[in-house]
Short mmCIF file of C-alpha atoms in Angstrom, two decimals:
data_model
loop_
_atom_site.label_atom_id
_atom_site.label_comp_id
_atom_site.label_asym_id
_atom_site.label_seq_id
_atom_site.Cartn_x
_atom_site.Cartn_y
_atom_site.Cartn_z
CA MET A 1 115.13 -71.54 -39.60
CA THR A 2 111.59 -72.56 -38.69
CA THR A 3 108.35 -71.64 -40.42
CA GLN A 4 105.87 -73.05 -37.88
CA ALA A 5 103.32 -70.50 -36.68
CA VAL A 6 103.44 -69.24 -33.10
CA HIS A 7 100.65 -68.30 -30.70
CA ILE A 8 100.91 -65.27 -28.43
CA VAL A 9 98.98 -65.82 -25.20
CA GLY A 10 97.63 -62.50 -23.96
CA MET A 11 95.26 -59.63 -24.63
CA GLN A 12 96.08 -57.56 -27.69
CA PHE A 13 95.73 -54.27 -25.82
CA SER A 14 98.74 -55.15 -23.63
CA THR A 15 101.85 -53.14 -24.59
CA PHE A 16 104.12 -56.14 -24.17
CA VAL A 17 101.84 -58.40 -26.22
CA ARG A 18 101.91 -55.74 -28.91
CA SER A 19 105.72 -55.71 -28.80
CA VAL A 20 105.84 -59.42 -29.57
CA GLN A 21 103.22 -58.95 -32.25
CA LEU A 22 105.34 -56.17 -33.83
CA CYS A 23 108.33 -58.51 -34.00
CA CYS A 24 106.20 -61.14 -35.73
CA GLU A 25 104.90 -58.59 -38.22
CA GLU A 26 108.36 -57.15 -38.92
CA LYS A 27 109.79 -60.60 -39.65
CA GLY A 28 106.75 -62.03 -41.43
CA ILE A 29 106.18 -64.73 -38.82
CA PRO A 30 102.77 -66.42 -38.98
CA TYR A 31 101.01 -66.05 -35.62
CA THR A 32 97.77 -66.09 -33.74
CA ILE A 33 97.00 -64.04 -30.65
CA GLY A 34 94.54 -64.40 -27.81
CA SER A 35 93.95 -65.57 -24.26
CA GLU A 36 93.43 -69.22 -25.16
CA PHE A 37 95.87 -72.08 -24.61
CA ASN A 38 95.10 -75.78 -25.05
CA GLY A 39 91.42 -75.02 -25.29
CA GLN A 40 91.34 -73.04 -22.06
CA LEU A 41 90.71 -69.34 -21.53
CA ILE A 42 93.72 -67.99 -19.63
CA LYS A 43 92.39 -65.20 -17.41
CA PRO A 44 94.59 -62.73 -15.49
CA GLY A 45 95.48 -64.13 -12.10
CA ALA A 46 94.16 -67.60 -12.94
CA PRO A 47 96.10 -70.74 -11.91
CA GLU A 48 96.39 -71.66 -15.59
CA LEU A 49 98.41 -68.50 -16.23
CA PHE A 50 100.69 -69.15 -13.28
CA ALA A 51 101.27 -72.61 -14.72
CA LEU A 52 102.73 -70.90 -17.81
CA HIS A 53 104.50 -68.00 -16.04
CA PRO A 54 105.62 -68.22 -12.39
CA PHE A 55 104.60 -64.59 -11.83
CA GLY A 56 101.35 -64.76 -13.79
CA LYS A 57 102.42 -62.34 -16.53
CA ILE A 58 101.75 -62.06 -20.23
CA PRO A 59 102.72 -62.54 -22.98
CA VAL A 60 103.58 -66.19 -23.24
CA LEU A 61 104.85 -67.48 -26.57
CA VAL A 62 103.69 -70.95 -27.65
CA HIS A 63 105.76 -72.52 -30.43
CA GLY A 64 104.87 -76.12 -31.06
CA ASP A 65 105.15 -77.92 -27.74
CA ARG A 66 107.34 -75.18 -26.22
CA GLN A 67 106.40 -72.15 -24.17
CA LEU A 68 108.58 -69.09 -23.60
CA ILE A 69 108.01 -66.16 -21.23
CA GLU A 70 109.26 -62.57 -20.83
CA THR A 71 108.89 -60.17 -23.74
CA ALA A 72 112.58 -59.47 -24.41
CA SER A 73 113.46 -63.19 -24.42
CA ILE A 74 110.53 -63.93 -26.70
CA CYS A 75 111.56 -61.20 -29.16
CA ARG A 76 115.17 -62.39 -29.24
CA TYR A 77 114.01 -65.96 -29.88
CA LEU A 78 111.75 -64.89 -32.72
CA ASP A 79 114.60 -62.97 -34.30
CA ALA A 80 116.96 -65.92 -34.06
CA ALA A 81 114.58 -68.74 -34.96
CA PHE A 82 112.84 -67.22 -37.99
CA ALA A 83 113.98 -65.80 -41.30
CA GLY A 84 113.22 -62.20 -42.16
CA PRO A 85 114.77 -58.83 -41.43
CA ALA A 86 117.16 -58.90 -38.48
CA LEU A 87 115.90 -57.09 -35.39
CA GLN A 88 119.33 -57.10 -33.71
CA PRO A 89 122.65 -55.85 -35.07
CA GLU A 90 125.48 -58.31 -35.70
CA GLU A 91 128.14 -55.97 -34.35
CA PRO A 92 128.66 -56.79 -30.64
CA TRP A 93 128.64 -53.22 -29.30
CA LEU A 94 125.50 -52.24 -31.18
CA ARG A 95 123.77 -55.46 -30.13
CA ALA A 96 124.68 -54.71 -26.52
CA GLN A 97 123.15 -51.26 -26.96
CA VAL A 98 119.93 -52.83 -28.18
CA ASP A 99 119.94 -55.19 -25.18
CA GLN A 100 120.60 -52.24 -22.88
CA TRP A 101 117.64 -50.22 -24.19
CA THR A 102 115.39 -53.27 -24.24
CA ALA A 103 116.12 -53.79 -20.56
CA LEU A 104 115.69 -50.12 -19.67
CA LEU A 105 112.34 -50.03 -21.46
CA ALA A 106 110.97 -53.26 -20.04
CA LEU A 107 112.21 -52.83 -16.47
CA TYR A 108 112.07 -49.10 -15.78
CA ILE A 109 110.52 -47.00 -18.54
CA ASP A 110 107.41 -49.17 -18.70
CA GLN A 111 106.93 -48.64 -14.96
CA VAL A 112 106.89 -44.88 -15.40
CA ILE A 113 104.94 -44.50 -18.65
CA VAL A 114 102.47 -47.35 -18.34
CA ARG A 115 102.17 -48.43 -14.70
CA SER A 116 102.50 -45.06 -13.00
CA TYR A 117 100.78 -42.80 -15.55
CA LEU A 118 98.83 -44.40 -18.43
CA LEU A 119 96.95 -46.96 -16.37
CA GLU A 120 95.57 -44.22 -14.15
CA PHE A 121 93.66 -42.94 -17.19
CA VAL A 122 92.82 -46.31 -18.75
CA PHE A 123 91.60 -47.96 -15.55
CA PRO A 124 90.81 -45.08 -13.15
CA LYS A 125 90.75 -46.06 -9.49
CA GLY A 126 89.00 -43.03 -7.99
CA ASN A 127 86.07 -43.66 -5.68
CA ASP A 128 83.58 -42.65 -8.39
CA GLY A 129 85.57 -44.25 -11.22
CA SER A 130 87.36 -41.02 -12.00
CA VAL A 131 91.04 -40.39 -12.61
CA ARG A 132 92.98 -39.71 -9.45
CA GLN A 133 94.58 -36.48 -10.60
CA GLU A 134 96.92 -36.39 -7.63
CA VAL A 135 98.37 -39.77 -8.68
CA ALA A 136 98.85 -38.59 -12.29
CA ASP A 137 100.43 -35.35 -11.08
CA ALA A 138 102.84 -37.25 -8.85
CA ALA A 139 104.06 -39.22 -11.86
CA ARG A 140 104.70 -36.15 -14.01
CA PRO A 141 108.27 -35.26 -12.94
CA GLU A 142 109.65 -38.75 -13.56
CA LEU A 143 107.64 -39.09 -16.77
CA THR A 144 109.12 -35.83 -18.02
CA ARG A 145 112.64 -37.06 -17.17
CA ILE A 146 112.09 -40.38 -18.96
CA LEU A 147 110.71 -38.78 -22.11
CA THR A 148 113.61 -36.34 -22.21
CA LEU A 149 116.00 -39.27 -21.90
CA LEU A 150 114.41 -40.91 -24.92
CA ASP A 151 114.43 -37.68 -26.90
CA ASP A 152 118.15 -37.23 -26.16
CA GLN A 153 118.89 -40.80 -27.30
CA LEU A 154 117.16 -40.10 -30.60
CA ALA A 155 119.73 -37.39 -31.38
CA GLU A 156 122.01 -40.28 -32.45
CA GLY A 157 119.76 -41.88 -35.08
CA THR A 158 116.28 -42.30 -36.46
CA TYR A 159 115.63 -45.25 -34.12
CA LEU A 160 116.72 -45.91 -30.56
CA VAL A 161 119.96 -47.59 -31.66
CA GLY A 162 121.08 -46.16 -34.98
CA ASP A 163 118.97 -46.05 -38.12
CA THR A 164 117.46 -49.53 -38.11
CA PHE A 165 114.31 -50.78 -36.35
CA THR A 166 115.26 -53.22 -33.60
CA ILE A 167 113.73 -55.13 -30.68
CA ALA A 168 114.22 -52.00 -28.55
CA ASP A 169 111.87 -50.09 -30.84
CA ALA A 170 109.34 -52.93 -30.71
CA ILE A 171 109.29 -52.57 -26.91
CA ALA A 172 109.06 -48.78 -27.05
CA ALA A 173 106.45 -48.39 -29.77
CA PRO A 174 103.25 -49.55 -28.01
CA MET A 175 103.79 -47.57 -24.82
CA LEU A 176 104.73 -44.38 -26.70
CA ASP A 177 101.84 -44.82 -29.12
CA TYR A 178 99.37 -45.02 -26.22
CA LEU A 179 100.96 -42.06 -24.45
CA SER A 180 100.94 -39.90 -27.58
CA GLY A 181 97.23 -40.57 -28.03
CA LEU A 182 96.36 -39.40 -24.54
CA PRO A 183 95.18 -35.76 -24.46
CA ALA A 184 96.51 -35.34 -20.92
CA ALA A 185 100.02 -36.12 -22.16
CA GLU A 186 100.18 -33.49 -24.91
CA GLY A 187 102.12 -31.09 -22.72
CA PHE A 188 104.87 -33.61 -22.17
CA LEU A 189 105.71 -33.87 -25.86
CA VAL A 190 105.56 -30.26 -27.06
CA ASP A 191 109.25 -29.63 -26.35
CA LEU A 192 110.50 -33.05 -27.53
CA PRO A 193 110.48 -32.88 -31.36
CA ARG A 194 112.74 -35.87 -31.90
CA LEU A 195 110.48 -38.07 -29.82
CA VAL A 196 107.36 -36.83 -31.59
CA ALA A 197 108.96 -37.54 -34.98
CA TYR A 198 110.06 -40.98 -33.75
CA VAL A 199 106.53 -41.95 -32.72
CA ASP A 200 105.23 -40.77 -36.10
CA ARG A 201 107.92 -42.82 -37.83
CA LEU A 202 106.94 -45.92 -35.84
CA ARG A 203 103.26 -45.46 -36.63
CA LYS A 204 103.99 -45.27 -40.35
CA ARG A 205 105.69 -48.67 -40.48
CA PRO A 206 103.52 -51.35 -42.17
CA SER A 207 103.64 -53.48 -39.03
CA ALA A 208 102.13 -50.67 -36.97
CA ALA A 209 99.00 -50.55 -39.11
CA ARG A 210 98.16 -54.07 -37.91
CA VAL A 211 99.37 -53.74 -34.31
CA LEU A 212 98.98 -50.15 -33.04
CA VAL A 213 95.20 -50.24 -33.38
CA ALA A 214 92.46 -48.91 -31.12
CA PRO A 215 92.38 -51.22 -28.07
CA THR A 216 89.48 -53.40 -27.09
CA PHE A 217 89.56 -54.02 -23.32
CA ARG A 218 87.98 -57.43 -23.01
#
């Protein structure tokens, strides 16, 4: 097991950056976070970012002289390389379930909650800088379906896979925290008590107090 600190390249308001940060907090891994790497400011879309990630995405994990990309891979590496509470079950079927939900969240659920809905409110693209309500309304049916899917999954345990916090929960927490804090989304959650209780449970974890903070968009 290693004890060397890691650096998370990315802006702290990013949901995926926050997922990696949650894993570090849960395991007690020393880390720094920010858009700097080797003395350079890594801006979105900049060549320096594409040199770290072929698709120009964040986060990027820097550990010594190594760099690792893609949130799920980063979280699995942190869990395996560092001591601390396990974020993946040992039993093969349960571990596969965690992998399954991690993939669903990162590939599909993020697209619906964050890309199709939340970002319309965070970075409005209307002509006068206003929210394009027709875009938000178009996302509502799929958002409702996705949130119901998560609520149904929580009938089986207090977390997404059983009763222990895992990587899947680290991926889910930031996006659901943002959504739950959006007044326009209140109507989505009123009939989903398990999901509401789950978000509250996530927010009460000690790691959340240091990660799920008010964002600074800079």
